[in-house]
Short mmCIF file of C-alpha atoms in Angstrom, two decimals:
data_model
loop_
_atom_site.label_atom_id
_atom_site.label_comp_id
_atom_site.label_asym_id
_atom_site.label_seq_id
_atom_site.Cartn_x
_atom_site.Cartn_y
_atom_site.Cartn_z
CA MET N 1189 -20.53 -10.31 -7.07
CA ALA N 1190 -22.41 -8.48 -4.32
CA ILE N 1191 -19.89 -6.78 -2.06
CA LEU N 1192 -21.80 -4.15 -0.14
CA ALA N 1193 -25.50 -3.63 0.23
CA GLY N 1194 -26.81 -2.26 -3.04
CA GLU N 1195 -23.42 -2.41 -4.78
CA THR N 1196 -22.45 -4.92 -7.48
CA LEU N 1197 -18.86 -4.84 -8.69
CA PRO N 1198 -17.78 -6.31 -12.01
CA GLU N 1199 -14.07 -7.11 -12.21
CA ILE N 1200 -13.34 -4.10 -14.43
CA GLY N 1201 -15.00 -0.73 -14.04
CA GLY N 1202 -18.37 0.03 -12.55
CA LYS N 1203 -17.10 1.05 -9.12
CA PRO N 1204 -20.03 2.96 -7.65
CA TRP N 1205 -17.92 5.11 -5.32
CA HIS N 1206 -15.94 6.70 -8.18
CA PRO N 1207 -16.81 10.20 -9.47
CA PRO N 1208 -19.66 10.25 -12.00
CA ASP N 1209 -18.47 10.36 -15.61
CA ASP N 1210 -20.03 13.77 -16.22
CA MET N 1211 -18.66 15.46 -13.09
CA ARG N 1212 -16.09 18.24 -13.51
CA LEU N 1213 -13.29 17.65 -11.01
CA GLY N 1214 -10.83 20.00 -9.34
CA ALA N 1215 -7.32 19.26 -8.07
CA ALA N 1216 -4.51 21.21 -6.45
CA PHE N 1217 -1.80 22.61 -8.73
CA PHE N 1218 0.68 20.05 -7.35
CA VAL N 1219 -1.51 17.18 -8.54
CA ARG N 1220 -2.21 18.67 -11.96
CA GLY N 1221 1.45 19.56 -12.50
CA ASP N 1222 3.17 16.45 -11.19
CA PHE N 1223 0.72 13.84 -12.49
CA PRO N 1224 -0.24 14.89 -16.04
CA TRP N 1225 -1.23 11.28 -16.78
CA LEU N 1226 -3.84 11.29 -14.01
CA ARG N 1227 -6.65 12.59 -16.22
CA HIS N 1228 -6.59 9.30 -18.13
CA TYR N 1229 -7.97 7.60 -15.03
CA PHE N 1230 -10.99 9.90 -15.24
CA GLY N 1231 -11.99 9.46 -18.87
CA SER N 1232 -9.34 11.93 -20.11
CA ARG N 1233 -11.28 14.85 -18.66
CA LYS N 1234 -9.10 17.81 -17.76
CA LEU N 1235 -8.69 18.44 -14.05
CA ALA N 1236 -9.51 22.03 -13.10
CA SER N 1237 -8.23 24.11 -10.21
CA ILE N 1238 -9.82 23.33 -6.85
CA LEU N 1239 -10.88 27.01 -6.80
CA SER N 1240 -12.61 26.88 -10.20
CA PRO N 1241 -16.35 27.56 -10.31
CA GLY N 1242 -18.58 24.78 -11.54
CA ILE N 1243 -16.61 21.80 -10.26
CA GLY N 1244 -18.62 19.04 -8.65
CA GLY N 1245 -15.86 17.43 -6.63
CA VAL N 1246 -12.21 17.50 -5.62
CA VAL N 1247 -9.47 14.89 -5.94
CA SER N 1248 -6.22 14.84 -3.96
CA TRP N 1249 -3.08 12.71 -3.92
CA GLY N 1250 -1.57 11.17 -0.79
CA GLY N 1251 -1.72 12.75 2.63
CA ARG N 1252 0.63 15.72 2.60
CA ALA N 1253 -0.05 19.48 2.52
CA PRO N 1254 -1.73 19.68 -0.94
CA ALA N 1255 -4.14 16.92 0.09
CA LYS N 1256 -4.97 18.75 3.31
CA LEU N 1257 -5.59 21.91 1.28
CA ALA N 1258 -7.91 20.02 -1.05
CA ASP N 1259 -9.80 18.62 1.93
CA SER N 1260 -10.23 22.09 3.42
CA VAL N 1261 -11.47 23.50 0.12
CA ALA N 1262 -13.89 20.61 -0.35
CA ARG N 1263 -15.31 21.14 3.13
CA PHE N 1264 -15.59 24.91 2.66
CA ARG N 1265 -17.26 24.58 -0.74
CA HIS N 1266 -19.40 21.58 0.29
CA LEU N 1267 -17.91 19.42 -2.46
CA ARG N 1268 -17.27 15.70 -2.54
CA HIS N 1269 -13.65 14.64 -2.07
CA TRP N 1270 -11.94 11.60 -3.57
CA TYR N 1271 -8.59 10.45 -2.20
CA LEU N 1272 -6.04 9.09 -4.67
CA GLU N 1273 -2.93 6.99 -4.16
CA ASP N 1274 -0.79 4.43 -5.97
CA GLY N 1275 -2.22 0.93 -6.17
CA PHE N 1276 -0.60 -1.96 -4.30
CA LEU N 1277 0.75 -3.37 -7.59
CA ARG N 1278 2.05 -0.18 -9.14
CA SER N 1279 4.74 -0.57 -11.77
CA MET N 1280 8.14 -1.94 -12.59
CA GLY N 1281 9.99 1.28 -11.73
CA LEU N 1282 9.67 3.90 -9.01
CA GLY N 1283 7.35 6.88 -9.33
CA LYS N 1284 10.17 9.30 -8.54
CA SER N 1285 12.05 7.77 -11.47
CA GLY N 1286 9.18 8.66 -13.78
CA ALA N 1287 7.44 5.28 -13.98
CA ILE N 1288 3.74 5.76 -14.69
CA PRO N 1289 1.52 3.59 -12.48
CA LEU N 1290 -0.48 0.72 -13.87
CA SER N 1291 -2.90 1.17 -10.98
CA ILE N 1292 -4.23 3.81 -8.64
CA VAL N 1293 -6.89 3.78 -5.96
CA ILE N 1294 -9.79 6.22 -5.94
CA ASP N 1295 -11.44 6.33 -2.53
CA ASP N 1296 -14.46 8.38 -1.52
CA LEU N 1297 -13.98 7.80 2.22
CA GLY N 1298 -10.27 8.20 2.97
CA LEU N 1299 -6.77 6.96 2.30
CA PRO N 1300 -6.18 3.21 2.68
CA VAL N 1301 -3.23 3.95 5.00
CA ASP N 1302 -5.40 6.04 7.35
CA ALA N 1303 -6.67 3.92 10.24
CA ASN N 1304 -8.32 6.91 11.90
CA ARG N 1305 -11.45 6.33 9.83
CA PRO N 1306 -12.79 3.60 7.55
CA SER N 1307 -11.59 3.73 3.96
CA ARG N 1308 -13.45 2.20 1.05
CA LEU N 1309 -10.85 -0.59 1.14
CA GLU N 1310 -11.71 -1.37 4.74
CA ARG N 1311 -15.41 -1.54 3.80
CA LEU N 1312 -14.59 -3.87 0.92
CA ILE N 1313 -12.55 -6.20 3.12
CA GLU N 1314 -15.34 -6.19 5.69
CA GLY N 1315 -17.90 -7.22 3.06
CA VAL N 1316 -15.70 -9.20 0.67
CA GLY N 1317 -17.71 -12.41 1.05
CA GLU N 1318 -16.86 -15.29 -1.29
CA ALA N 1319 -14.01 -13.61 -3.17
CA GLY N 1320 -11.34 -15.90 -1.76
CA GLU N 1321 -10.90 -17.85 -5.02
CA LEU N 1322 -10.23 -14.63 -6.91
CA GLY N 1323 -7.73 -13.61 -4.23
CA ARG N 1324 -6.03 -17.00 -4.36
CA ALA N 1325 -5.52 -16.71 -8.12
CA ILE N 1326 -4.07 -13.21 -7.73
CA ARG N 1327 -1.82 -14.24 -4.85
CA GLU N 1328 -0.46 -17.23 -6.75
CA GLN N 1329 0.44 -15.10 -9.77
CA ILE N 1330 2.11 -12.41 -7.65
CA VAL N 1331 4.16 -14.98 -5.73
CA LEU N 1332 5.01 -17.01 -8.85
CA ASN N 1333 6.33 -13.91 -10.61
CA LYS N 1334 8.03 -12.52 -7.47
CA LEU N 1335 6.15 -9.22 -7.64
CA SER N 1336 5.49 -6.44 -5.16
CA LYS N 1337 4.43 -2.78 -5.42
CA TYR N 1338 7.62 -1.78 -7.25
CA ASN N 1339 9.53 -4.30 -9.32
CA HIS N 1340 12.81 -2.75 -10.45
CA LEU N 1341 15.23 -4.53 -8.11
CA PRO N 1342 16.97 -7.80 -9.09
CA HIS N 1343 16.10 -11.22 -7.72
CA ARG N 1344 19.21 -12.49 -5.95
CA PRO N 1345 19.85 -13.78 -2.42
CA PRO N 1346 20.99 -11.05 -0.02
CA SER N 1347 24.35 -11.60 1.65
CA ILE N 1348 23.48 -12.50 5.26
CA ALA N 1349 25.52 -14.42 7.80
CA PRO N 1350 24.19 -17.99 8.19
CA THR N 1351 22.42 -18.85 11.42
CA THR N 1352 20.58 -21.69 13.11
CA LYS N 1353 18.24 -19.20 14.78
CA ARG N 1354 14.96 -18.08 13.30
CA ARG N 1355 15.25 -14.86 11.32
CA ILE N 1356 13.04 -11.87 12.04
CA LEU N 1357 12.94 -9.10 9.46
CA LEU N 1358 12.20 -5.63 10.86
CA VAL N 1359 10.97 -3.27 8.16
CA ASP N 1360 12.37 0.24 8.45
CA GLN N 1361 10.43 3.25 7.17
CA VAL N 1362 11.54 6.81 6.55
CA VAL N 1363 11.02 9.48 9.18
CA GLY N 1364 8.05 11.54 8.04
CA ASP N 1365 6.36 8.67 6.17
CA VAL N 1366 2.68 9.65 6.19
CA SER N 1367 1.61 6.01 6.48
CA VAL N 1368 3.24 5.68 9.91
CA GLY N 1369 1.17 8.30 11.70
CA ARG N 1370 -1.96 7.58 9.68
CA ALA N 1371 -1.71 3.92 10.69
CA LEU N 1372 -1.53 5.07 14.34
CA GLY N 1373 2.19 4.36 14.59
CA SER N 1374 5.01 6.56 15.89
CA LYS N 1375 8.73 6.63 16.64
CA THR N 1376 7.90 4.72 19.81
CA SER N 1377 6.36 1.93 17.72
CA PHE N 1378 9.70 1.35 16.01
CA GLU N 1379 11.60 1.53 19.29
CA THR N 1380 9.28 -1.06 20.84
CA MET N 1381 9.53 -3.31 17.80
CA LEU N 1382 13.33 -3.19 17.86
CA ALA N 1383 13.50 -3.81 21.61
CA ASP N 1384 11.16 -6.80 21.33
CA ALA N 1385 13.23 -8.26 18.50
CA LEU N 1386 16.55 -7.81 20.28
CA ALA N 1387 15.09 -9.48 23.38
CA SER N 1388 14.03 -12.52 21.36
CA ASP N 1389 16.17 -15.54 20.58
CA ALA N 1390 16.37 -14.70 16.89
CA GLN N 1391 18.65 -13.24 14.27
CA CYS N 1392 17.29 -9.73 13.73
CA LEU N 1393 17.54 -8.18 10.28
CA ILE N 1394 16.63 -4.57 9.52
CA ARG N 1395 15.45 -3.89 5.97
CA THR N 1396 16.59 -0.38 5.06
CA HIS N 1397 14.27 1.80 3.00
CA PRO N 1398 15.63 2.56 -0.52
CA ASP N 1399 15.62 6.32 0.19
CA VAL N 1400 17.74 5.71 3.29
CA MET N 1401 20.14 3.56 1.24
CA ALA N 1402 20.52 6.48 -1.18
CA GLY N 1403 21.20 8.93 1.65
CA LEU N 1404 18.07 10.93 0.84
CA ARG N 1405 16.10 10.30 4.03
CA LYS N 1406 16.59 9.07 7.58
CA GLY N 1407 15.04 5.82 8.74
CA TYR N 1408 13.48 5.09 12.12
CA LEU N 1409 15.63 1.99 12.62
CA THR N 1410 18.86 2.90 10.83
CA ASP N 1411 20.75 3.75 14.02
CA GLY N 1412 19.40 0.63 15.69
CA ALA N 1413 21.38 -1.61 13.37
CA SER N 1414 24.44 -1.07 15.57
CA LYS N 1415 22.68 -2.44 18.64
CA GLY N 1416 22.86 -6.05 19.76
CA ASP N 1417 22.54 -8.60 16.98
CA ALA N 1418 20.61 -6.40 14.56
CA ILE N 1419 21.96 -6.71 11.01
CA LEU N 1420 21.35 -4.00 8.44
CA VAL N 1421 20.14 -5.41 5.11
CA ASP N 1422 20.77 -2.67 2.58
CA ALA N 1423 21.41 -4.81 -0.50
CA GLU N 1424 19.47 -3.64 -3.54
CA VAL N 1425 17.52 -6.84 -4.07
CA SER N 1426 13.82 -7.47 -4.57
CA VAL N 1427 11.25 -7.84 -1.82
CA ALA N 1428 10.75 -11.46 -2.86
CA SER N 1429 14.48 -12.20 -2.51
CA ILE N 1430 14.55 -10.97 1.07
CA LEU N 1431 11.34 -12.75 2.01
CA ASP N 1432 12.83 -16.00 0.71
CA VAL N 1433 15.39 -16.01 3.55
CA VAL N 1434 13.35 -14.89 6.60
CA ASP N 1435 11.00 -16.69 8.98
CA GLU N 1436 8.95 -13.73 10.24
CA VAL N 1437 8.32 -10.11 9.31
CA TRP N 1438 7.68 -7.38 11.87
CA THR N 1439 6.51 -3.98 10.68
CA VAL N 1440 4.80 -0.81 11.78
CA SER N 1441 2.79 0.01 8.66
CA SER N 1442 4.76 -1.00 5.56
CA GLN N 1443 3.23 -2.90 2.62
CA PHE N 1444 6.22 -5.22 3.07
CA GLY N 1445 4.10 -6.97 5.70
CA PHE N 1446 1.35 -7.66 3.18
CA ASP N 1447 3.94 -8.98 0.72
CA ALA N 1448 5.01 -11.40 3.46
CA LEU N 1449 1.44 -12.54 4.13
CA LEU N 1450 0.99 -13.35 0.44
CA ARG N 1451 3.93 -15.73 0.79
CA GLY N 1452 2.66 -17.40 3.96
CA ILE N 1453 5.17 -15.70 6.28
CA PRO N 1454 3.97 -14.77 9.80
CA VAL N 1455 3.64 -11.00 10.27
CA ARG N 1456 3.59 -8.90 13.42
CA CYS N 1457 2.22 -5.34 13.23
CA TYR N 1458 3.01 -2.50 15.64
CA ALA N 1459 0.42 -0.19 14.07
CA ALA N 1460 -2.71 -0.68 11.98
CA PRO N 1461 -1.99 -0.93 8.23
CA PHE N 1462 -4.93 -1.94 6.05
CA TYR N 1463 -4.17 -5.67 6.35
CA ALA N 1464 -3.97 -5.71 10.17
CA GLY N 1465 -6.88 -6.37 12.50
CA TRP N 1466 -8.47 -9.12 10.40
CA GLY N 1467 -6.94 -12.13 12.12
CA VAL N 1468 -4.09 -12.75 9.67
CA THR N 1469 -1.45 -10.77 11.59
CA GLU N 1470 -0.17 -10.75 15.17
CA ASP N 1471 -1.26 -7.29 16.21
CA HIS N 1472 0.56 -5.36 18.93
CA PHE N 1473 -1.93 -2.51 19.20
CA GLY N 1474 -1.71 0.10 21.92
CA VAL N 1475 -4.69 1.34 23.93
CA HIS N 1476 -5.28 4.28 21.58
CA THR N 1477 -5.23 2.11 18.46
CA LYS N 1478 -7.68 -0.34 19.99
CA ALA N 1479 -9.99 2.54 20.88
CA VAL N 1480 -9.86 4.01 17.37
CA LEU N 1481 -10.59 0.63 15.77
CA ALA N 1482 -13.34 -0.28 18.23
CA GLY N 1483 -16.34 -1.59 16.30
CA ARG N 1484 -14.35 -1.82 13.06
CA ARG N 1485 -12.48 -4.69 11.35
CA THR N 1486 -14.75 -7.00 13.29
CA LYS N 1487 -14.69 -9.97 10.91
CA LEU N 1488 -12.01 -12.59 10.48
CA ARG N 1489 -10.66 -12.53 6.94
CA THR N 1490 -8.22 -14.74 5.06
CA VAL N 1491 -5.18 -13.45 3.21
CA ASP N 1492 -6.88 -14.39 -0.06
CA GLN N 1493 -9.99 -12.38 0.78
CA ILE N 1494 -7.86 -9.34 1.62
CA ALA N 1495 -5.88 -9.87 -1.59
CA ALA N 1496 -9.09 -9.93 -3.64
CA ALA N 1497 -10.15 -6.59 -2.18
CA ALA N 1498 -6.73 -4.92 -2.34
CA PHE N 1499 -5.69 -6.06 -5.82
CA SER N 1500 -8.97 -6.41 -7.72
CA LEU N 1501 -12.08 -4.90 -6.18
CA TYR N 1502 -10.49 -1.67 -4.94
CA PRO N 1503 -7.96 -0.31 -7.49
CA THR N 1504 -8.30 0.77 -11.10
CA TYR N 1505 -5.77 -0.53 -13.64
CA ARG N 1506 -4.87 1.06 -16.96
CA ASP N 1507 -2.29 0.27 -19.62
CA PRO N 1508 -0.22 3.46 -20.14
CA ALA N 1509 0.36 2.47 -23.78
CA ASP N 1510 -3.24 3.30 -24.73
CA TRP N 1511 -4.90 4.00 -21.35
CA ARG N 1512 -7.49 1.29 -21.81
CA GLU N 1513 -8.77 -0.24 -18.60
CA ILE N 1514 -7.31 -3.64 -17.72
CA ASP N 1515 -7.53 -6.08 -14.83
CA VAL N 1516 -4.93 -7.15 -12.29
CA PHE N 1517 -3.92 -10.24 -14.27
CA ARG N 1518 -3.13 -8.15 -17.35
CA ALA N 1519 -1.18 -5.72 -15.14
CA ILE N 1520 0.91 -8.65 -13.88
CA GLU N 1521 1.59 -9.71 -17.49
CA LEU N 1522 2.73 -6.19 -18.40
CA ILE N 1523 5.15 -5.92 -15.46
CA VAL N 1524 6.62 -9.35 -16.18
CA ALA N 1525 7.05 -8.42 -19.86
CA GLN N 1526 8.84 -5.20 -18.88
CA GLN N 1527 11.17 -7.14 -16.59
CA LYS N 1528 12.04 -9.61 -19.34
CA ALA N 1529 12.68 -6.76 -21.78
CA VAL N 1530 15.44 -5.30 -19.60
CA ALA N 1531 16.88 -8.59 -18.32
#
């Protein structure tokens, strides 16, 4: 399937933007220490220090200080830099609980959450072409099995007061979440979103982030739950369970919005996550965001086309049992099997 000029992508492997098999790669100590399994995504080659001589490129994880250090070293040493992050269908459990990901993304252009510049994912969505049928099949399996990025929470209806009004779900995020600023959002984005929701004739629900529920972090919208008709939804239930009882989802940059799109729920964005700007979301972009995205995300895309890029063409999947490469459909089977094993 031709995706970009000169690039042909089989469903598994063969991604031309990945590091060459024979390239020695460097990574910051944080990456090598915290993600010992990461080498299996690079043919089991050992990751060296970013200061080691003889490396041909650098890999970094996420967008915090170690990633910025890796970027600076790569620029100084004139090395290629690949940006790593969890895939959009990651695992049953949380990473901080020790769950090893079934998928990661390896991007030669930037992080998928960073709207300041095109990522490889953005390029893939732009040139995705006739991949809608693949995306439809993926979407149907994800929705059928009630999956999202993490899949450890139970499927049960949240306890919410009944209403005859339409329900708007506002997705809270933790203060300091890298994806907020990288998606061109801010504290003001959350304040505007909350004010717009409270001014509407709707029942407003605020989905609390799990780290806020646990008292580990502060959320942008947590204090707003006491205002007007906003109702805090802090029940530990799955993403699918919450989406089953809402009519719309409003978000700044959370993947929760993409989960809603997969289920046919209207989504409003107050920043520019990877799935915004393609005609499938109601985008409330500010002047700065419009200027940054000028000339980009110019094509109208369907949810299924975006799903094909995000879940199949872009990430790499591996089975942690033997580290063989798998596809998204096998990853879905593994997560479902894990859920059944603990049910």
